């Protein structure tokens, strides 16, 4: 099947006064002469508007819709832009090649895949199917691999292979940088990847990453196809170029071999390296496309001049020569400077935020929907969630579930509950089914056997779990884990009897469940940080019963499953999830070294992406910005650990913000 070039006459579109509808910077980019163009669009500067009007401008100059390729990161973004183009020009979205890299890669492979030996009737595996096929491939190579609970399960293993494929880095390097918990077994992964690829070929199936890998292969190994695309698409436009991974950037380079490419992005907002985004793509764009004209769009329509001055101060701290110079300029009038707030600890930080939100709503008429609390990692928001819940202030977490509802938190709490109360069968069911090949019925049989044996021998339930009578009821695949599982429960019980709840929690994390966590989740280190936050929470309590009761009560209080998503509520979100959003008032919390930037970034000596993340956080605010940090970490063991303000705060000139002191009464 061939695609014919659009042979229709140039479109008759309504006249558009580009000069009147765009500012000077936007107008220069929209009307730029064809060639390699890099548009550096600062936060809140009208990036989408610029792209939309560029498409309309090309149409007005006689370019046909079928000669324009628009690459985006979400189908929603592509649809939004092309519908705006339709509003401007009357040309229907379906007449363009517009969409995500993956969707357009799929389209190209359906037409030309046979040029690289891919039958046109291939099918695409979804995420679950991909993991299942990988599991089969690995077990064929080593049937015992997944029996070791510290080895990655199929899901985390797929994440490792996927990141290596998208960044085109050796698996060993990918593991060392992103998944250090698997370093000792990384040498096994290449064989697994090869076996997985072989099975896909045998079954004529592809996974999500293949859509990019095979598209690039098509452009490299089938010159006639590459030439066709290069001539067909006179203009290639790429949205959010700073988020491209290595595969995507190479695809763009080959599609734009004739140099009519416009890449729109912002190097200062490149924050997704953990998903494969490569900062070097945007930095080296002019080198790979000689003659690139760089356009800067720096007029910001979102934030006050004072917030933008602070944001510019963040950018000025970047290493010389490792970023594009830019300076956001405000289109709005002056207002107050951002506030920097030092709190004694996480609890005082949360109380300050609660009181300030009440004042904003009651005294200044700010809608709860226009208030956002941003943080680097989920565990930093625990105290804020508790304070808002107790005060009855509605809130929604837009980047995941609430702290005590997160799966690994619930798992560990269930383990603690069972150790404390052996009659808690619900807690037993939750932890027992984490063992290999143990389902609900199997868990019930084991528990019944343990209860009977404990009654007969007049022993404690935990003491009989590892006896022959009980172990005989354990599924064969779980028996290797059973001894460490039972030992861990006993160790936690010992701590509960002779130490404080925080020690019991720490022991539970260090034992069997910590090993389980390592194999179960690719983001093991982040989840481990969250479990350690539970240790900090437990330090408040002297008795285990009070600690466990409080968790149940808080879980009930913080549950919002039945809350109307359209109802007014404060937004809590990680900074990563807040990118692209904006709010009247923004609180950025946990701005201490080791929290933001994170400890691992500091230890690796690379905090530049964290600095860009801070810039993204700051530029979400329209009117008011509060930057807070605790002086003492509640996760640092008994007595806490002293913290220093984030280096990102210390780098900004002091005249760009106002320090705010919290009084003991939480006044200011």
XYZ file of C-alpha atoms in Angstrom:
668
model
C 0.000 0.000 0.000
C 1.379 3.379 -0.999
C 0.497 6.789 0.353
C 0.017 9.272 -2.412
C 1.285 12.762 -1.904
C -1.418 15.357 -1.395
C -1.895 16.610 -4.951
C -4.636 19.079 -4.211
C -4.187 22.744 -4.957
C -3.005 25.070 -2.176
C -5.643 25.565 0.486
C -7.931 28.542 0.502
C -7.847 29.554 4.150
C -9.311 32.619 5.850
C -6.918 35.566 6.130
C -5.059 35.585 9.467
C -3.445 38.697 10.906
C -0.411 36.975 12.369
C 1.177 40.287 13.320
C -1.805 41.310 15.449
C -2.331 37.951 17.159
C 1.248 37.213 18.189
C 3.864 39.061 20.210
C 7.166 39.980 18.569
C 8.985 36.820 19.689
C 6.155 34.494 18.674
C 5.733 36.277 15.342
C 9.442 35.910 14.524
C 9.315 32.150 15.206
C 6.007 31.567 13.408
C 7.075 33.390 10.248
C 10.712 32.192 10.191
C 12.126 31.069 6.869
C 12.112 27.292 6.294
C 15.154 25.503 7.622
C 16.330 24.056 10.913
C 14.670 26.069 13.686
C 15.070 25.708 17.442
C 12.408 27.578 19.402
C 13.293 27.960 23.067
C 9.907 28.585 24.647
C 10.175 29.597 28.296
C 7.605 28.621 30.903
C 4.216 30.275 30.346
C 5.331 31.899 27.087
C 2.703 30.489 24.710
C 4.495 27.479 23.251
C 1.309 25.798 22.019
C 0.120 29.024 20.449
C 3.404 29.364 18.588
C 3.242 25.827 17.194
C -0.402 26.192 16.199
C 0.172 29.437 14.359
C 3.279 28.007 12.682
C 1.123 25.280 11.121
C -1.434 27.885 10.063
C 1.325 30.084 8.631
C 2.764 27.225 6.571
C -0.701 26.511 5.162
C -1.121 30.180 4.286
C 2.158 29.976 2.350
C 0.903 27.143 0.165
C 2.200 24.130 2.084
C -0.281 21.249 1.861
C -1.586 19.541 5.040
C -0.111 16.184 3.987
C 3.352 17.752 3.828
C 3.345 18.664 7.531
C 4.364 16.177 10.224
C 3.548 17.129 13.822
C 5.178 14.998 16.531
C 3.954 15.257 20.123
C 4.196 13.277 23.358
C 0.483 12.770 23.918
C -2.418 12.249 21.553
C -4.264 14.886 23.548
C -1.632 17.502 22.697
C -1.763 16.624 18.987
C -5.561 16.755 18.892
C -5.637 20.050 20.756
C -3.167 21.671 18.359
C -4.768 20.360 15.194
C -8.234 21.392 16.358
C -6.886 24.879 17.016
C -5.448 24.811 13.496
C -8.899 23.842 12.216
C -10.443 26.779 14.092
C -7.935 29.098 12.424
C -7.904 27.626 8.920
C -10.900 25.334 8.521
C -8.656 22.353 7.607
C -9.601 19.049 9.255
C -7.093 17.371 11.622
C -7.167 14.049 9.761
C -5.489 15.621 6.738
C -2.221 15.983 8.706
C 0.206 13.380 9.945
C -0.026 14.390 13.573
C 0.291 12.420 16.797
C 2.687 10.760 19.195
C 5.985 9.264 18.110
C 4.614 5.817 18.832
C 1.349 6.245 16.929
C 3.099 7.610 13.851
C 5.761 4.917 14.094
C 2.966 2.348 14.055
C 1.442 4.035 11.010
C 4.762 3.972 9.160
C 5.417 0.319 10.007
C 1.982 -0.784 8.831
C 2.785 0.635 5.412
C 6.504 -0.108 5.038
C 7.408 -2.613 7.774
C 8.000 -5.396 5.283
C 11.066 -3.472 4.057
C 12.807 -4.570 7.287
C 11.205 -8.011 7.466
C 8.251 -7.055 9.656
C 5.041 -8.592 8.248
C 2.254 -6.057 7.872
C -0.129 -8.151 9.938
C 1.927 -7.813 13.138
C 0.031 -7.257 16.371
C 0.961 -5.030 19.303
C 1.361 -6.364 22.830
C -0.046 -4.336 25.695
C 2.020 -3.864 28.868
C 0.726 -6.987 30.628
C 1.248 -9.144 27.545
C 4.773 -7.816 27.076
C 5.664 -8.711 30.670
C 4.088 -12.158 30.299
C 6.101 -12.910 27.156
C 9.281 -11.644 28.823
C 8.565 -13.939 31.785
C 8.264 -16.922 29.447
C 11.511 -16.009 27.708
C 13.429 -15.615 30.984
C 12.093 -18.837 32.479
C 13.127 -20.697 29.320
C 16.663 -19.379 29.876
C 16.637 -19.883 33.664
C 13.577 -21.445 35.251
C 14.754 -20.461 38.748
C 15.427 -16.755 38.079
C 12.099 -15.438 39.374
C 12.180 -17.745 42.398
C 14.778 -15.474 44.004
C 12.694 -12.704 45.517
C 15.519 -10.147 45.291
C 15.649 -10.578 41.519
C 13.366 -8.250 39.551
C 9.904 -9.529 38.748
C 8.864 -9.408 35.047
C 7.500 -5.858 35.372
C 10.634 -4.248 36.844
C 12.834 -6.291 34.495
C 10.835 -5.001 31.534
C 11.343 -1.426 32.827
C 15.114 -1.976 32.875
C 15.202 -3.360 29.333
C 12.856 -0.631 28.085
C 14.976 2.214 29.458
C 18.119 0.727 27.920
C 16.390 0.407 24.543
C 15.040 3.963 24.540
C 18.330 5.503 25.623
C 20.371 3.099 23.456
C 22.712 2.501 26.371
C 24.293 -0.819 27.383
C 22.212 -2.678 29.928
C 25.067 -2.654 32.442
C 25.265 1.160 32.290
C 21.490 1.502 32.587
C 21.412 -0.680 35.687
C 24.371 1.081 37.317
C 22.808 4.501 36.861
C 19.094 3.845 37.368
C 18.626 0.451 39.046
C 21.629 -0.115 41.338
C 19.710 -2.742 43.329
C 20.231 -5.120 40.370
C 23.951 -4.461 39.800
C 25.119 -7.938 40.819
C 22.872 -9.706 38.293
C 23.023 -7.166 35.447
C 25.285 -9.485 33.427
C 22.293 -11.831 33.042
C 20.048 -9.260 31.372
C 21.451 -9.175 27.793
C 20.639 -12.858 27.290
C 17.119 -12.273 28.574
C 16.673 -9.329 26.189
C 17.800 -11.461 23.247
C 15.478 -14.324 24.193
C 12.559 -11.892 24.529
C 13.256 -10.335 21.121
C 13.432 -13.806 19.536
C 10.035 -14.780 20.929
C 8.460 -11.599 19.591
C 9.784 -12.280 16.119
C 8.553 -15.876 16.225
C 5.067 -14.734 17.172
C 4.987 -11.704 14.828
C 4.269 -9.326 17.706
C 5.820 -6.032 18.751
C 5.817 -4.130 22.000
C 5.539 -0.400 22.572
C 9.288 0.237 22.312
C 9.515 -1.694 19.035
C 7.352 0.966 17.391
C 10.251 3.403 17.815
C 13.124 0.978 17.329
C 11.694 -0.473 14.124
C 10.724 2.958 12.776
C 14.314 4.090 13.192
C 15.549 0.839 11.654
C 13.235 1.444 8.716
C 14.687 4.913 8.165
C 18.259 3.550 8.376
C 18.017 0.281 6.460
C 15.440 1.133 3.793
C 16.858 4.179 1.943
C 13.940 4.365 -0.492
C 11.488 4.624 2.423
C 13.624 7.214 4.182
C 13.826 9.222 0.970
C 10.070 9.021 0.537
C 9.409 10.390 4.024
C 12.062 13.072 3.653
C 10.419 14.332 0.468
C 6.870 13.870 1.658
C 7.236 15.896 4.851
C 8.466 19.284 3.823
C 8.037 20.454 7.411
C 8.589 18.475 10.613
C 7.414 20.108 13.829
C 8.273 18.622 17.237
C 6.597 19.620 20.503
C 8.370 19.376 23.909
C 11.631 18.551 22.173
C 13.556 18.583 25.472
C 11.691 15.398 26.441
C 12.868 13.318 23.460
C 14.896 10.209 24.129
C 17.791 9.037 21.976
C 15.574 6.982 19.642
C 13.133 9.836 19.094
C 15.844 12.387 18.395
C 17.435 10.099 15.790
C 14.049 9.584 14.125
C 13.565 13.354 13.910
C 17.074 13.839 12.519
C 16.438 11.349 9.723
C 12.966 12.613 8.895
C 14.335 16.136 8.709
C 17.305 15.295 6.510
C 16.269 18.164 4.257
C 16.558 20.512 7.263
C 12.947 21.802 7.390
C 12.453 21.042 11.045
C 11.147 23.145 13.914
C 11.929 21.805 17.390
C 10.080 23.603 20.169
C 11.104 23.113 23.774
C 12.918 24.459 26.819
C 16.195 23.013 28.024
C 15.407 24.421 31.481
C 12.409 22.083 31.711
C 14.181 18.831 30.822
C 13.239 16.759 33.895
C 12.471 13.264 32.630
C 15.829 11.507 32.296
C 14.454 8.696 34.463
C 11.977 8.061 31.632
C 14.731 8.210 29.015
C 14.708 11.899 28.044
C 18.165 13.003 26.922
C 19.184 16.560 27.811
C 21.883 16.467 25.138
C 19.286 16.229 22.352
C 18.212 19.852 22.679
C 21.669 21.126 23.592
C 23.303 19.606 20.494
C 20.426 20.296 18.091
C 22.280 23.188 16.380
C 25.361 20.975 15.948
C 23.370 18.186 14.291
C 21.443 20.655 12.118
C 23.946 23.159 10.705
C 22.526 26.601 10.093
C 19.943 26.326 12.882
C 18.187 29.597 13.643
C 17.441 29.906 17.366
C 14.336 31.805 18.434
C 13.667 32.658 22.064
C 10.151 33.192 23.381
C 10.663 34.730 26.791
C 7.576 36.832 27.491
C 5.690 35.064 30.271
C 1.937 35.615 30.610
C 1.507 33.485 33.732
C 3.512 34.809 36.641
C 4.266 38.093 38.391
C 7.602 39.839 37.726
C 8.780 38.925 41.232
C 8.187 35.202 40.711
C 9.936 35.370 37.345
C 12.899 37.249 38.833
C 13.284 34.377 41.284
C 12.987 31.816 38.456
C 15.655 33.657 36.474
C 17.844 33.556 39.595
C 17.501 29.765 39.640
C 18.626 29.551 36.003
C 21.605 31.827 36.560
C 23.084 29.214 38.886
C 23.362 26.679 36.045
C 26.918 25.799 34.951
C 28.216 27.992 32.166
C 28.036 26.487 28.702
C 25.604 23.748 29.765
C 22.389 25.558 28.946
C 20.888 28.128 26.595
C 20.793 31.631 27.997
C 17.281 32.899 28.535
C 15.501 35.400 30.743
C 11.784 35.276 31.390
C 10.069 38.664 31.194
C 6.683 39.345 32.737
C 3.674 40.654 30.881
C 1.950 41.330 34.223
C 2.217 44.029 36.865
C 4.265 43.923 40.061
C 3.267 42.037 43.209
C 4.912 40.558 46.307
C 8.169 38.649 46.271
C 8.232 34.887 46.886
C 8.452 33.913 50.561
C 11.079 31.546 51.971
C 9.910 29.845 55.146
C 12.029 27.908 57.638
C 10.053 25.506 59.848
C 11.321 23.527 62.801
C 10.214 20.212 61.284
C 7.736 18.669 58.840
C 4.855 19.091 61.292
C 5.446 22.806 61.764
C 5.838 23.195 58.006
C 2.442 21.544 57.536
C 0.795 23.702 60.206
C 2.106 26.854 58.538
C 0.739 25.770 55.167
C -2.644 24.914 56.694
C -2.951 28.297 58.392
C -1.851 30.169 55.278
C -4.362 28.291 53.100
C -7.155 29.203 55.513
C -6.167 32.867 55.293
C -5.993 32.748 51.508
C -9.483 31.262 51.268
C -11.211 33.214 54.052
C -9.496 36.599 53.762
C -8.419 36.806 50.124
C -11.130 34.772 48.390
C -8.706 32.337 46.746
C -10.348 29.133 45.515
C -8.953 25.885 46.915
C -8.629 24.715 43.306
C -6.054 27.445 42.765
C -3.774 26.295 45.580
C -1.111 23.656 44.919
C 1.432 22.005 47.208
C 4.393 20.642 45.252
C 7.105 18.271 46.417
C 10.042 16.305 45.062
C 8.988 12.932 46.487
C 5.781 11.472 47.905
C 7.109 10.934 51.422
C 7.681 14.670 51.881
C 3.917 15.289 51.771
C 2.920 12.949 54.624
C 2.603 15.609 57.329
C 0.762 17.989 55.005
C -1.774 15.279 54.199
C -2.299 14.641 57.912
C -2.721 18.342 58.743
C -5.218 18.974 55.939
C -7.206 15.853 56.835
C -7.488 16.717 60.509
C -8.569 20.248 59.669
C -11.212 19.034 57.218
C -9.613 20.847 54.272
C -10.404 18.851 51.105
C -7.447 17.917 48.961
C -6.672 15.747 45.975
C -3.426 14.043 45.129
C -2.942 14.370 41.392
C 0.192 12.217 41.230
C -0.816 8.949 42.793
C -2.690 7.762 45.858
C -2.439 9.098 49.379
C 0.470 8.060 51.528
C -1.223 5.422 53.683
C -3.024 3.977 50.656
C 0.131 3.291 48.673
C 0.579 -0.421 48.120
C 3.941 -0.905 49.826
C 2.864 1.181 52.827
C -0.255 -0.957 53.230
C 1.818 -4.126 52.888
C 4.215 -3.135 55.643
C 1.432 -1.936 57.924
C -0.345 -5.279 57.405
C 2.833 -7.109 58.439
C 3.055 -4.987 61.598
C -0.635 -5.520 62.355
C -0.337 -9.286 62.077
C 2.714 -9.434 64.318
C 0.910 -7.319 66.906
C -2.352 -9.265 66.633
C -2.124 -12.818 65.323
C -5.915 -13.016 65.101
C -5.982 -10.277 62.422
C -6.723 -12.531 59.459
C -7.135 -9.629 57.033
C -3.575 -8.516 57.735
C -2.350 -12.113 57.368
C -4.077 -12.490 54.003
C -2.435 -9.344 52.649
C 1.127 -10.367 53.501
C 0.854 -14.122 52.902
C -0.226 -13.722 49.284
C 2.964 -11.762 48.589
C 4.813 -15.082 48.744
C 5.216 -17.007 45.466
C 2.247 -19.140 44.390
C 0.225 -18.451 47.533
C -3.296 -17.263 46.834
C -6.130 -16.457 49.212
C -7.137 -20.110 49.732
C -3.551 -21.179 50.288
C -3.082 -18.402 52.840
C -6.222 -19.533 54.667
C -5.000 -23.159 54.805
C -1.618 -22.129 56.211
C -3.247 -19.910 58.813
C -5.690 -22.646 59.892
C -2.830 -25.105 60.281
C -0.843 -22.600 62.347
C -3.794 -21.869 64.636
C -4.407 -25.601 65.202
C -0.744 -26.303 65.904
C -0.432 -23.325 68.262
C -3.493 -24.531 70.176
C -2.197 -28.100 70.451
C 1.291 -27.109 71.565
C 0.177 -24.136 73.685
C 2.594 -21.885 71.820
C 2.449 -18.453 70.277
C 1.227 -18.372 66.674
C 4.473 -16.848 65.382
C 6.515 -19.542 67.102
C 4.814 -22.376 65.179
C 4.787 -20.863 61.684
C 8.075 -22.517 60.717
C 7.298 -25.940 62.162
C 6.981 -28.948 59.856
C 3.210 -29.194 60.383
C 2.630 -25.647 59.132
C 5.373 -25.602 56.508
C 3.809 -28.636 54.846
C 0.841 -26.446 53.888
C 3.080 -23.874 52.174
C 3.195 -23.921 48.366
C 6.378 -25.529 47.063
C 7.509 -22.343 45.287
C 7.202 -20.334 48.521
C 9.212 -22.663 50.769
C 12.562 -21.069 49.954
C 11.173 -17.764 51.228
C 9.289 -19.222 54.157
C 12.166 -19.383 56.663
C 13.192 -15.741 56.109
C 9.525 -14.687 56.166
C 8.964 -16.357 59.531
C 12.263 -15.120 60.948
C 11.414 -11.552 59.950
C 8.046 -11.727 61.698
C 9.741 -12.988 64.869
C 12.341 -10.215 64.765
C 9.622 -7.593 64.447
C 7.748 -9.186 67.359
C 10.901 -8.989 69.473
C 11.217 -5.257 68.758
C 7.563 -4.675 69.567
C 8.058 -6.253 72.976
C 11.277 -4.530 73.966
C 11.567 -1.332 71.916
C 9.538 1.527 70.482
C 7.271 1.211 67.402
C 9.818 3.025 65.220
C 12.354 0.251 65.843
C 9.792 -2.404 64.899
C 9.032 -0.569 61.655
C 12.737 -0.260 60.801
C 13.239 -3.979 61.498
C 10.305 -4.888 59.268
C 11.806 -2.856 56.413
C 15.234 -4.448 56.822
C 13.864 -7.979 56.853
C 11.951 -10.169 54.422
C 9.715 -7.370 53.117
C 12.692 -5.222 52.136
C 13.992 -8.061 49.967
C 10.538 -8.561 48.463
C 10.345 -4.836 47.666
C 13.661 -4.964 45.790
C 12.386 -7.546 43.332
C 8.849 -6.259 43.048
C 9.409 -2.625 42.052
C 11.777 -0.949 39.614
C 11.469 2.250 41.696
C 12.598 0.317 44.775
C 14.772 3.153 46.109
C 11.932 5.689 46.011
C 9.568 3.289 47.759
C 12.226 2.534 50.346
C 12.407 6.264 51.110
C 8.651 6.287 51.662
C 8.854 3.326 54.046
C 11.541 5.174 55.975
C 9.111 8.082 56.295
C 6.863 5.629 58.137
C 9.713 5.152 60.632
C 9.690 8.905 61.226
C 5.928 8.876 61.750
C 6.243 5.989 64.227
C 8.689 7.991 66.341
C 5.739 9.954 67.701
C 4.418 6.925 69.543
C 5.488 4.982 72.617
C 3.080 2.090 72.122
C 2.527 -0.068 69.041
C -1.230 -0.134 69.583
C -1.404 3.671 69.436
C 0.736 3.761 66.297
C -1.356 1.172 64.436
C -4.662 2.657 65.576
C -3.610 6.100 64.385
C -2.741 4.762 60.922
C -6.170 3.173 60.536
C -7.891 6.362 61.689
C -5.785 8.509 59.372
C -6.363 6.178 56.449
C -10.075 6.563 56.983
C -9.806 10.334 57.336
C -7.658 10.811 54.246
C -9.618 8.511 51.941
C -11.166 10.499 49.096
C -12.422 7.690 46.872
C -15.908 9.195 46.880
C -14.895 12.832 46.495
C -16.148 14.548 43.375
C -13.039 15.243 41.260
C -14.644 18.518 40.190
C -15.164 19.656 43.796
C -12.992 22.406 45.242
C -9.849 20.966 46.774
C -6.201 21.811 47.313
C -3.954 20.019 44.806
C -1.026 17.962 46.087
C 1.387 16.718 43.455
C 4.988 15.891 42.690
C 6.740 18.534 40.616
C 7.103 16.071 37.742
C 3.337 15.683 37.529
C 2.773 19.442 37.824
C 4.708 20.292 34.663
C 2.419 22.118 32.257
C 0.011 23.173 35.021
C -0.378 26.495 36.807
C -1.989 27.771 40.014
C -2.627 31.118 41.697
C -0.758 30.064 44.835
C 2.017 27.467 45.033
C 3.754 26.005 48.079
C 6.978 24.115 47.345
C 7.853 22.041 50.416
C 10.820 20.039 51.649
C 13.410 22.411 50.197
C 16.323 21.005 52.171
C 19.473 19.355 50.860
C 18.844 15.629 50.731
C 15.143 16.187 50.083
C 15.223 18.629 47.161
C 17.731 18.016 45.627
C 17.453 14.388 46.609
C 20.165 12.518 48.445
C 21.019 10.248 45.509
C 21.478 13.196 43.141
C 23.862 14.836 45.598
C 25.826 11.618 46.105
C 26.176 11.102 42.352
C 27.455 14.653 41.926
C 24.793 15.525 39.351
C 22.108 17.907 40.580
C 21.438 19.769 37.331
C 18.191 17.961 36.534
C 17.056 18.617 40.111
C 17.776 22.326 39.611
C 15.663 22.289 36.447
C 12.940 20.535 38.428
C 13.054 23.341 40.987
C 12.703 25.868 38.162
C 9.627 24.011 36.906
C 8.144 24.090 40.419
C 8.714 27.828 40.813
C 7.192 28.690 37.436
C 3.870 26.950 38.233
C 2.865 29.950 40.405
C 0.862 32.867 39.067
C 0.461 35.200 42.054
C 2.036 33.877 45.252
C 4.934 31.503 45.880
C 5.968 29.974 49.219
C 9.209 27.989 49.491
C 9.583 26.086 52.751
C 11.989 23.677 54.391
C 12.239 21.905 57.750
C 15.228 22.500 59.990
C 15.018 18.975 61.417
C 14.240 15.790 59.488
C 11.735 13.504 61.184
C 13.232 10.489 59.386
C 16.687 10.808 60.890
C 16.204 8.504 63.858
C 15.536 9.505 67.481
C 15.940 13.232 67.910
C 15.867 13.857 64.166
C 18.646 15.028 61.888
C 19.607 18.637 61.248
C 19.041 19.797 57.678
C 20.482 22.641 55.651
C 18.424 24.731 53.228
C 18.438 23.482 49.645
C 21.454 24.646 47.689
C 18.954 25.881 45.113
C 17.607 28.381 47.655
C 21.078 29.446 48.766
C 22.126 30.117 45.156
C 19.376 32.692 44.585
C 20.218 36.309 45.551
C 18.542 37.216 48.842
C 16.949 40.358 47.398
C 14.708 38.182 45.203
C 12.645 36.798 48.101
C 11.287 37.642 51.547
C 12.219 35.457 54.519
C 9.197 34.507 56.631
C 9.723 33.510 60.269
C 7.239 31.175 61.918
C 6.443 31.994 65.519
C 5.724 29.275 68.032
C 2.021 30.091 67.712
C 2.391 29.577 63.959
C 1.910 33.266 63.378
C 4.123 35.253 61.044
